[in-house]
CSV table of N, CA and C in Angstrom, one decimal:
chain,number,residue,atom,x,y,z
A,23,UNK,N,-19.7,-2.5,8.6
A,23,UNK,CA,-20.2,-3.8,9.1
A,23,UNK,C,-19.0,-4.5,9.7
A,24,UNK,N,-19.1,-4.7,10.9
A,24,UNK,CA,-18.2,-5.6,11.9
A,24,UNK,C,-18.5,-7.0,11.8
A,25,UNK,N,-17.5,-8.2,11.6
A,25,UNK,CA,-17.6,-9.2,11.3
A,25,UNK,C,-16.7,-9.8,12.8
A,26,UNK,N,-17.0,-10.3,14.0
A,26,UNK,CA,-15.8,-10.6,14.5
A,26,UNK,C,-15.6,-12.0,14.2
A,27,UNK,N,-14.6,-12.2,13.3
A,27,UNK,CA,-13.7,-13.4,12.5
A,27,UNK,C,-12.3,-13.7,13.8
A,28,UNK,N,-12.5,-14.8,14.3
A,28,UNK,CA,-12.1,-15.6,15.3
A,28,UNK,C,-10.4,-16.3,14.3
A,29,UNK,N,-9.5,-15.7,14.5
A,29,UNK,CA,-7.7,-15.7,13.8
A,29,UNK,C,-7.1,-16.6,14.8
A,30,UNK,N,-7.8,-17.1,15.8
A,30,UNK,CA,-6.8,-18.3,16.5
A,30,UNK,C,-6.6,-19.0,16.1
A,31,UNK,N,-6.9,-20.0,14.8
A,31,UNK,CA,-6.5,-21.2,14.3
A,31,UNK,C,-5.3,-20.8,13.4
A,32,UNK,N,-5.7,-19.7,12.8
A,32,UNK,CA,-4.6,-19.1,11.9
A,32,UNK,C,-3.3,-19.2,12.4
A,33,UNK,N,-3.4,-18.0,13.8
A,33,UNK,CA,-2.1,-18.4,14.4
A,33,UNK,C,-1.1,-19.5,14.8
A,34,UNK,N,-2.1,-20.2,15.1
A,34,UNK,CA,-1.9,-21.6,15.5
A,34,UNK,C,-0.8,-22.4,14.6
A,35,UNK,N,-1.2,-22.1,13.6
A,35,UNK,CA,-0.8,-23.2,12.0
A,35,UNK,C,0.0,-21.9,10.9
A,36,UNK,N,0.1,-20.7,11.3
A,36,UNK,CA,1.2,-20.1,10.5
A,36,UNK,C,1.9,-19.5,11.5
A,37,UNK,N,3.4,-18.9,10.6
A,37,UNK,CA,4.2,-18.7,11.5
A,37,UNK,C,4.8,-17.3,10.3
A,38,UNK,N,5.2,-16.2,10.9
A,38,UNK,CA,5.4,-14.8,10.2
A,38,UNK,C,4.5,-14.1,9.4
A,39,UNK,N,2.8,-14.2,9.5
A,39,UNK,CA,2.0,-13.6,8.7
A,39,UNK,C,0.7,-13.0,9.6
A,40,UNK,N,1.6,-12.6,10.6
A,40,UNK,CA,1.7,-11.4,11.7
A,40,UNK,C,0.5,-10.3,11.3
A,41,UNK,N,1.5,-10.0,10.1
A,41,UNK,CA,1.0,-8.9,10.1
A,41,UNK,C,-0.3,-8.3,8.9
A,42,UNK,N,-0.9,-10.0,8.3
A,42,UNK,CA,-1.6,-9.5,7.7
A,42,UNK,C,-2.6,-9.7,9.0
A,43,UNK,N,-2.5,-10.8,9.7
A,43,UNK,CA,-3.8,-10.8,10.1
A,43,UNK,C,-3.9,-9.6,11.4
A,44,UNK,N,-3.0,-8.7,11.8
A,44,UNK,CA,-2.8,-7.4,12.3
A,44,UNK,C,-4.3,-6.3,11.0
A,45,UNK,N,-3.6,-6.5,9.9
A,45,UNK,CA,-4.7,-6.1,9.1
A,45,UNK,C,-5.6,-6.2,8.9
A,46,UNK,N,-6.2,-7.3,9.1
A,46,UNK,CA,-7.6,-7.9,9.0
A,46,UNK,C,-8.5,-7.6,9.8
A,47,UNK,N,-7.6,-7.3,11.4
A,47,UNK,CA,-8.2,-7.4,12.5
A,47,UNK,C,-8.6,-5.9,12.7
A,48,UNK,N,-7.6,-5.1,11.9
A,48,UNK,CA,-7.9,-3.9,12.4
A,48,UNK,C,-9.0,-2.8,10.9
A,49,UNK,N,-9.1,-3.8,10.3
A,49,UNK,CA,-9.3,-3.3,8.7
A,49,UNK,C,-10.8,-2.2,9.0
A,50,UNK,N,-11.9,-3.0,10.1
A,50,UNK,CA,-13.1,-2.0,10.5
A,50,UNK,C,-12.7,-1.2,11.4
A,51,UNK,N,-11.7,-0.9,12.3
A,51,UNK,CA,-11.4,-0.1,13.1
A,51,UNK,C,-11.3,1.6,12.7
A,52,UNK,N,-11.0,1.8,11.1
A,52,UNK,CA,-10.8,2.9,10.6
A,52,UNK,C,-12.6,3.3,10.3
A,53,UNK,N,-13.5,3.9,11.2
A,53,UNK,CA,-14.8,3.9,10.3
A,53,UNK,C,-14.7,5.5,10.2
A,54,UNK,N,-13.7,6.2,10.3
A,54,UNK,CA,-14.0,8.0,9.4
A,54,UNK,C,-14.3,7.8,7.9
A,55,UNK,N,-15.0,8.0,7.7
A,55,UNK,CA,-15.1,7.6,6.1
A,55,UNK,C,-15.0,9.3,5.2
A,56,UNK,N,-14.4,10.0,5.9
A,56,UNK,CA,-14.2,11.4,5.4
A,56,UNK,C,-12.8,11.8,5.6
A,57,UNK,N,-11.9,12.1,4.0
A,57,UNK,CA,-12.3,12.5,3.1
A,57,UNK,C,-12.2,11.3,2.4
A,58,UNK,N,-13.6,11.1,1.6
A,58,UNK,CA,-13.5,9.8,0.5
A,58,UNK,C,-12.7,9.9,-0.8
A,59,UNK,N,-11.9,8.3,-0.7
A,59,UNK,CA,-10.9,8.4,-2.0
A,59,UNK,C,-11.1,7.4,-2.9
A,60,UNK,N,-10.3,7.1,-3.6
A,60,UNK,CA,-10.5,5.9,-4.6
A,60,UNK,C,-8.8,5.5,-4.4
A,61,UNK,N,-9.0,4.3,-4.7
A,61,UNK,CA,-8.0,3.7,-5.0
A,61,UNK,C,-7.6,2.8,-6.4
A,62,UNK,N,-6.6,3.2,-7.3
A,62,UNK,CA,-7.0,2.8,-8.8
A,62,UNK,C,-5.6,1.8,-9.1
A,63,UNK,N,-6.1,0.5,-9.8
A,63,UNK,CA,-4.9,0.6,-10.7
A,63,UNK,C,-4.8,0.0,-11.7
A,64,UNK,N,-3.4,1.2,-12.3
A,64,UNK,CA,-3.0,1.6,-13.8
A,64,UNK,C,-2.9,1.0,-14.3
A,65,UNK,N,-1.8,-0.1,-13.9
A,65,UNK,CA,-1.2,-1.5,-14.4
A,65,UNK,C,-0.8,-2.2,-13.7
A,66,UNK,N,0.3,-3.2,-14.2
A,66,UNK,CA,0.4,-4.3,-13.1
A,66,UNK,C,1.0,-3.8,-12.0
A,67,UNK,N,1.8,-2.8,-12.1
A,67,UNK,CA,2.6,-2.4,-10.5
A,67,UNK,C,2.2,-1.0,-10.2
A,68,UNK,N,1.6,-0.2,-10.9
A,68,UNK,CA,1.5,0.9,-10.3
A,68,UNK,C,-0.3,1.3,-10.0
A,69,UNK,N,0.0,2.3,-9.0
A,69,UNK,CA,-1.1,2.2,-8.6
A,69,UNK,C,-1.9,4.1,-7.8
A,70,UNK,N,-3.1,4.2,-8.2
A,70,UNK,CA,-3.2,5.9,-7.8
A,70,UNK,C,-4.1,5.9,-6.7
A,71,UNK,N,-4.0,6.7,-5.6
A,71,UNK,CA,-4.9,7.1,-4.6
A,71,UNK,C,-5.2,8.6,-5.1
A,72,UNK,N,-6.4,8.6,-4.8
A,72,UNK,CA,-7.5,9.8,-5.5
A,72,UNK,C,-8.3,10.3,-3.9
A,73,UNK,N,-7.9,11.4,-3.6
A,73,UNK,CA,-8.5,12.1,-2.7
A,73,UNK,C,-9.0,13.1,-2.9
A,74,UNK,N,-10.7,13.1,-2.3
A,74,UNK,CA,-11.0,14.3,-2.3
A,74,UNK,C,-11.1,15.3,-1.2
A,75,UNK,N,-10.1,16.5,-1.9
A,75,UNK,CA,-9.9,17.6,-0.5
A,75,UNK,C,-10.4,18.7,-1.0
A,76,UNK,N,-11.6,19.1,-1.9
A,76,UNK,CA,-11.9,20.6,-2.3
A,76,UNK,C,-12.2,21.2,-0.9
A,77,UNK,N,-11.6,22.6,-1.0
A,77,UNK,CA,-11.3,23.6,-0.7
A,77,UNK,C,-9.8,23.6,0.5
A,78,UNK,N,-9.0,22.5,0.1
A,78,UNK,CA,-7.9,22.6,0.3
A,78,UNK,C,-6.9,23.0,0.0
A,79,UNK,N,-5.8,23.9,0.5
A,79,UNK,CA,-5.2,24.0,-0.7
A,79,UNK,C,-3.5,23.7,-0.5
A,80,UNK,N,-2.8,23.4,-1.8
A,80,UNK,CA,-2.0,22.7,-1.6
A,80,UNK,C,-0.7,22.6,-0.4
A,81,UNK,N,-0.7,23.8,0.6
A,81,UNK,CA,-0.1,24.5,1.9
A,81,UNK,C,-0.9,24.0,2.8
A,82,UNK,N,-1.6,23.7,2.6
A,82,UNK,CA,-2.1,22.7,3.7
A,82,UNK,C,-2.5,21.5,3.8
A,83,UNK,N,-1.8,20.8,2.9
A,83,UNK,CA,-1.8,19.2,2.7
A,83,UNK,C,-0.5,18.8,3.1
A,84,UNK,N,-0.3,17.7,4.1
A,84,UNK,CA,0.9,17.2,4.0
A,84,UNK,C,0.4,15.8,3.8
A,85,UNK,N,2.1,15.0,2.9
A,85,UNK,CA,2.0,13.4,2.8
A,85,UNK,C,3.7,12.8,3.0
A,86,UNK,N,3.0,12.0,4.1
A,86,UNK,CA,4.2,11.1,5.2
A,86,UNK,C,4.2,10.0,4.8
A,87,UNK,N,5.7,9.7,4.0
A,87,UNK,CA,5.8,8.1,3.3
A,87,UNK,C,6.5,7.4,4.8
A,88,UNK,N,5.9,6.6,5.8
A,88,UNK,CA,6.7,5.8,6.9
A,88,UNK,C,6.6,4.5,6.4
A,89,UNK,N,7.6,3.7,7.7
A,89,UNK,CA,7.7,2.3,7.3
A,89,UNK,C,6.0,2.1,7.0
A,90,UNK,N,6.1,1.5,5.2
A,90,UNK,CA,4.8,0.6,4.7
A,90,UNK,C,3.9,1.1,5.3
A,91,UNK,N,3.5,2.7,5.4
A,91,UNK,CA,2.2,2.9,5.9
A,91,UNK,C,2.5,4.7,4.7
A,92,UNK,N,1.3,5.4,4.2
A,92,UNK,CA,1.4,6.2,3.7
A,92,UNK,C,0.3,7.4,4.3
A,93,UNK,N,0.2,8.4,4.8
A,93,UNK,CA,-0.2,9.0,6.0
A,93,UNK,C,-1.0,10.5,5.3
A,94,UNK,N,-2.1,10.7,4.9
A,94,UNK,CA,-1.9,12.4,4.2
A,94,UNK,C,-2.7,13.0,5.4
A,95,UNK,N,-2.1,14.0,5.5
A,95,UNK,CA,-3.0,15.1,6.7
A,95,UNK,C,-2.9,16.4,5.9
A,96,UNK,N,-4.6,16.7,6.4
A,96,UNK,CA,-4.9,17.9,5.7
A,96,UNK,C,-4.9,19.1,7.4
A,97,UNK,N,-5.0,19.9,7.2
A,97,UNK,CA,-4.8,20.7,8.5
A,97,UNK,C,-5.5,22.2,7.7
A,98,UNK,N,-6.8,22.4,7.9
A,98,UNK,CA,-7.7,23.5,8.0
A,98,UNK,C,-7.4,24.8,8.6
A,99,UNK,N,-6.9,25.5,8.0
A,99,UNK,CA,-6.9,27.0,9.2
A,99,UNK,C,-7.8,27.6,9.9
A,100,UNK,N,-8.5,27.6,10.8
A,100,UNK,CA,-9.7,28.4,11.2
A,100,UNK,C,-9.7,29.8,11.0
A,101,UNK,N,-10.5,29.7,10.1
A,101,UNK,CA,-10.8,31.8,9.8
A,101,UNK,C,-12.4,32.3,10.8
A,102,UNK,N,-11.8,32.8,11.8
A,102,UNK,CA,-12.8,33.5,12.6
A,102,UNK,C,-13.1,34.8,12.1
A,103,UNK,N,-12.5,35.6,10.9
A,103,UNK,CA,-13.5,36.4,10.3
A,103,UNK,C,-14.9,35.9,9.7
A,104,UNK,N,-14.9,35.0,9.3
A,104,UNK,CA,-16.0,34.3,8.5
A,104,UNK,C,-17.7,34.5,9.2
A,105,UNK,N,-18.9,34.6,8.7
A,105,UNK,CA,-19.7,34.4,9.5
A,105,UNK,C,-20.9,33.6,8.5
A,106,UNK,N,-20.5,32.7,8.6
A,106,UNK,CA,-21.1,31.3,7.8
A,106,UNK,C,-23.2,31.4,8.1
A,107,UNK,N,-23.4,31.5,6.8
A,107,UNK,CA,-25.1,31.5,7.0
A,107,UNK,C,-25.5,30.4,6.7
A,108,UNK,N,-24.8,29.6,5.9
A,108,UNK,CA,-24.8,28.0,5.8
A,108,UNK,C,-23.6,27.2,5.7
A,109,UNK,N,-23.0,26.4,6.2
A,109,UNK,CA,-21.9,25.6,6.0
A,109,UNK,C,-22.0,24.5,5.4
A,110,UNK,N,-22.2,24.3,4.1
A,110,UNK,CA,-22.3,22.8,3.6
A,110,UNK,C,-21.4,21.8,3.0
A,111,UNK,N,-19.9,22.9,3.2
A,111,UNK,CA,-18.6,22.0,2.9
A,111,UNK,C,-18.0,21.6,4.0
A,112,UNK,N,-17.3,20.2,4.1
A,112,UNK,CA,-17.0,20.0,5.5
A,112,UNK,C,-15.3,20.5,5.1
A,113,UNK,N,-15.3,21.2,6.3
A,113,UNK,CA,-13.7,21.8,5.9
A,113,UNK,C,-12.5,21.4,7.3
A,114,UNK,N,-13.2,20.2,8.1
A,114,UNK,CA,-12.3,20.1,8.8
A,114,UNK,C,-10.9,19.5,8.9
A,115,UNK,N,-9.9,19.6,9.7
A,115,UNK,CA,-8.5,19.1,9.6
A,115,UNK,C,-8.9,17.3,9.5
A,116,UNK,N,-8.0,16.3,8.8
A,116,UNK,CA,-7.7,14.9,8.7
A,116,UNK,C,-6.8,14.2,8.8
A,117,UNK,N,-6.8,13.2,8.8
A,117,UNK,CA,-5.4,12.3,9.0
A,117,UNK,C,-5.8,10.8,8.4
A,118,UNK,N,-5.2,10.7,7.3
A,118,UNK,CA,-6.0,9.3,6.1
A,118,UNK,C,-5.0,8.3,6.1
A,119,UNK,N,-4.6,7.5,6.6
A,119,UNK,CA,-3.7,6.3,6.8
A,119,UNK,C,-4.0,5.4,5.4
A,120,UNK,N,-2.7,5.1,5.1
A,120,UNK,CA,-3.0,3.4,4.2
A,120,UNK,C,-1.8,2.7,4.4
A,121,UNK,N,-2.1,1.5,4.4
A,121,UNK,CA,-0.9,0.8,4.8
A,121,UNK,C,-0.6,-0.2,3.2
A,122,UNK,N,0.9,0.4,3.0
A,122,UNK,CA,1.3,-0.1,1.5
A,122,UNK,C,2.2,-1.2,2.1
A,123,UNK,N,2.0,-2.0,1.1
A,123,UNK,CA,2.8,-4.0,0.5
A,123,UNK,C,4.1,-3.4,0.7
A,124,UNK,N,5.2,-4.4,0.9
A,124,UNK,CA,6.4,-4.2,0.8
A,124,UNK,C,7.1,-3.8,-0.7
A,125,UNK,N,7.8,-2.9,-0.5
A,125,UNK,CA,9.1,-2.6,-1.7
A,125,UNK,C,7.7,-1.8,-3.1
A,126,UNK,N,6.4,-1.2,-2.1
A,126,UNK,CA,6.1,-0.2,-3.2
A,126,UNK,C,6.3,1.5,-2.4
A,127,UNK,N,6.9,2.3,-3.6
A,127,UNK,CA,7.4,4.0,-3.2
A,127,UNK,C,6.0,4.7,-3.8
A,128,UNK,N,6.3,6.0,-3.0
A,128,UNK,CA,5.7,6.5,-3.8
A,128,UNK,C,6.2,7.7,-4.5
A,129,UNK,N,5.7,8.0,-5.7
A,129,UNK,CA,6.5,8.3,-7.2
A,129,UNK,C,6.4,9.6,-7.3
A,130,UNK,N,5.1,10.6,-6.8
A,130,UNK,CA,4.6,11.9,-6.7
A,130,UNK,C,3.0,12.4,-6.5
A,131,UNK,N,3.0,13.2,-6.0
A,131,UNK,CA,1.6,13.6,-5.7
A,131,UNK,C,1.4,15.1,-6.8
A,132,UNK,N,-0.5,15.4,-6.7
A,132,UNK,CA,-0.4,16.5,-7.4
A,132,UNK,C,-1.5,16.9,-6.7
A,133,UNK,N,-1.9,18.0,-7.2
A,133,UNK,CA,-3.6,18.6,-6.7
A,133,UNK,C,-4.1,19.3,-7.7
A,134,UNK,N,-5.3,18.5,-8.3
A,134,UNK,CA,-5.8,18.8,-9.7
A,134,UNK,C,-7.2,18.6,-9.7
A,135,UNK,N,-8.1,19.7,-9.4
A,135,UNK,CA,-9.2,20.0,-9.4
A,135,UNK,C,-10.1,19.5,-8.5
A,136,UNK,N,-9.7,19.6,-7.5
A,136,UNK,CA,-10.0,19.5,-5.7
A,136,UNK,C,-10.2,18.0,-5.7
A,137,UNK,N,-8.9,17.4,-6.2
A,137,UNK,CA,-8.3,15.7,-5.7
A,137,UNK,C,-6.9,15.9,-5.7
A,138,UNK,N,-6.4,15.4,-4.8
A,138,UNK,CA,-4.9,15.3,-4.3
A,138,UNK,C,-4.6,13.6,-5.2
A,139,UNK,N,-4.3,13.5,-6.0
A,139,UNK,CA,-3.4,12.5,-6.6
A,139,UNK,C,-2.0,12.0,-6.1
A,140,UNK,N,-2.1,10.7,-5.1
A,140,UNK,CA,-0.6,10.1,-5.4
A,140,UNK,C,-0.4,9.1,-6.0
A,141,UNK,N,0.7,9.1,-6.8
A,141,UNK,CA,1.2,7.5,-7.7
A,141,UNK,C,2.0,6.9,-6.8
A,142,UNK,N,1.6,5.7,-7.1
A,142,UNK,CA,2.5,4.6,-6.4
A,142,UNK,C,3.1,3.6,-7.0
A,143,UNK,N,4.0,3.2,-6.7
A,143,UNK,CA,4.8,1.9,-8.0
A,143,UNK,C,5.4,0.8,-6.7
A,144,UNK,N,5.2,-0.5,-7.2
A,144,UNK,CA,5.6,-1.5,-6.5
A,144,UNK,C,6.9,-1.8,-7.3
A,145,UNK,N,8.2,-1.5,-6.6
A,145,UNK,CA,9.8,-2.1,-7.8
A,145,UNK,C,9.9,-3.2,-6.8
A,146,UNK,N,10.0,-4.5,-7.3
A,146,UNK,CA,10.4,-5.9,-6.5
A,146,UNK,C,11.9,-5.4,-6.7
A,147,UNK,N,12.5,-5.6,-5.6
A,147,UNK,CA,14.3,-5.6,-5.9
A,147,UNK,C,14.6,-7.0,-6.7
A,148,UNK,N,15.8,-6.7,-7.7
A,148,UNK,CA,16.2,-7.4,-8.4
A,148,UNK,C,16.7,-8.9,-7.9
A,149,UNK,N,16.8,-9.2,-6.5
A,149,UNK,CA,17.2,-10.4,-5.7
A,149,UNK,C,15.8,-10.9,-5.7
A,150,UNK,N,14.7,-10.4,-5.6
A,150,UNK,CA,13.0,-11.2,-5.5
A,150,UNK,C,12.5,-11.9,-6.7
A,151,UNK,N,13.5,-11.1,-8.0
A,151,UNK,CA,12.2,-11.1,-9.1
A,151,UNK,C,12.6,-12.8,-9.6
A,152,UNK,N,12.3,-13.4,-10.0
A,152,UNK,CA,12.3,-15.0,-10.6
A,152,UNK,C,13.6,-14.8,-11.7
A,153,UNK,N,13.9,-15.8,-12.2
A,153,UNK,CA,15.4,-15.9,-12.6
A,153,UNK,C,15.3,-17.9,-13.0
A,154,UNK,N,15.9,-17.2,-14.7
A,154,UNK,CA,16.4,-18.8,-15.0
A,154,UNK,C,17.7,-19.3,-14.3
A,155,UNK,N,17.5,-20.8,-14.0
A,155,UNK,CA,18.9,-21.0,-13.7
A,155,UNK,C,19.5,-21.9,-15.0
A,156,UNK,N,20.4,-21.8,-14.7
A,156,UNK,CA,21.4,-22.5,-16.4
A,156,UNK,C,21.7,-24.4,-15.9
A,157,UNK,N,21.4,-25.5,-16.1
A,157,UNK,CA,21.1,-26.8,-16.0
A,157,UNK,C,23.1,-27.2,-16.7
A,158,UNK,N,23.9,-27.7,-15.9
A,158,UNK,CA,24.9,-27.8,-16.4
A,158,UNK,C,25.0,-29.3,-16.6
A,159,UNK,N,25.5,-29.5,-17.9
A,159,UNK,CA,25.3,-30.9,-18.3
A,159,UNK,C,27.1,-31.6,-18.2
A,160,UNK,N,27.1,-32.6,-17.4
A,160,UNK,CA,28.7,-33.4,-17.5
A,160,UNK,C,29.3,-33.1,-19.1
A,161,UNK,N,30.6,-33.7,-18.1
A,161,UNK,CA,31.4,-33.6,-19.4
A,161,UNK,C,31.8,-34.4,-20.5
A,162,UNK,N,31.9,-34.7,-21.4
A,162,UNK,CA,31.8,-35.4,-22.5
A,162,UNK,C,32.9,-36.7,-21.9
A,163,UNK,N,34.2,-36.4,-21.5
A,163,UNK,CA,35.2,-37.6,-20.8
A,163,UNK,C,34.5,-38.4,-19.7
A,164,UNK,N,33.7,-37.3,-18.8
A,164,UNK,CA,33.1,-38.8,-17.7
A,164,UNK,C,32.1,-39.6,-18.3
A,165,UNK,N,31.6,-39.0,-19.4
A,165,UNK,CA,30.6,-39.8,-19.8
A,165,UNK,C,31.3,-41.6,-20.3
A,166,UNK,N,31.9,-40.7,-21.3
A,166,UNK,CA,33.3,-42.1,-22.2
A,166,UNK,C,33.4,-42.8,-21.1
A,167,UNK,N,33.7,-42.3,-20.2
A,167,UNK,CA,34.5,-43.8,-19.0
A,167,UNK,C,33.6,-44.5,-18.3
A,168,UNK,N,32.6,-44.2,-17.8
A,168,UNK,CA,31.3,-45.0,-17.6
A,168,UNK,C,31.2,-45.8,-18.2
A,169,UNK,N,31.3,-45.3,-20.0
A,169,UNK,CA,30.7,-46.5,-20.9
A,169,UNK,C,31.8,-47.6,-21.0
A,170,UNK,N,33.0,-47.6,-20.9
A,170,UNK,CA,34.2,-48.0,-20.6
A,170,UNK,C,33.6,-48.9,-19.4
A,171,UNK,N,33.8,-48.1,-18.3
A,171,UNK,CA,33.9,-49.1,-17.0
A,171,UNK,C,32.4,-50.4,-17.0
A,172,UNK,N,31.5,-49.9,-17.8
A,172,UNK,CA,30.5,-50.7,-17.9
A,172,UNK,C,30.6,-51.7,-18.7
A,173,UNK,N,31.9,-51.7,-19.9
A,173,UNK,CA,32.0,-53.0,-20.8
A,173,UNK,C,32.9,-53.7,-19.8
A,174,UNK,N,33.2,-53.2,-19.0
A,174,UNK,CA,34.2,-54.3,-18.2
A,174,UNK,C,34.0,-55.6,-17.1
């Protein structure tokens, strides 16, 4: 379902969030809905994409971590020996885009009973994460002379 949602006021009134509404705009433009995955998560930062690729096999799966985008392509060999009386698995080649948040990696993939599993972990770098600051209180002598300068 196509919604066209009209982002000119957005632009208008923010300034560097570019690129969500880049996402938004493009979020229906992906309609291959093959191969269907899930997307799960574990806990607060980590997180699993679940793909299903039965009768793929692990030599012909590749997965491309680029800038904030995560890429798996499956690539099908064509076997012209074959002479198919029914075909009811789709076994064609793919290319599955997702576009990952800033500062999450991904951790490892596996292939475990015709689902390609990758984990993913969001690490915030230690400069992002929240932090107390320490409140430094004057010194005991400026205080005394104030009270001084104030009897005077």
């Amino acid at each position: 379902m196509r919604t066209n949602l009209d982002l000119t006021p957005f632009y208008r009134s923010s300034i560097g969030f570019d690129r969500i509404f880049d996402l938004l705009e493009n979020a229906s433009v992906n309609a291959d809905k093959w191969p269907p995955f899930n997307i799960l998560k574990l806990g607060e930062d980590t997180y699993r994409i679940a793909i299903a690729v039965a009768g793929f096999a692990e030599s012909e799966l590749t997965i491309t971590h680029e800038a904030k985008m995560l890429v798996v392509n499956g690539a099908k060999s064509e076997d012209d020996e074959a002479l198919y009386l029914h075909q009811g698995l789709p076994v064609r080649s793919f290319v599955r885009r997702f576009e990952l948040a800033d500062h999450v990696i991904v951790e490892g993939a596996k292939l475990e009973n015709g689902l390609l599993l990758i984990n993913l972990k969001k690490e915030t770098p230690v400069e992002m994460k929240s932090r107390r600051i320490a409140i430094q209180a004057e010194t005991a002598k400026a205080a005394s002379k104030q009270i001084e300068g104030a009897k005077a």
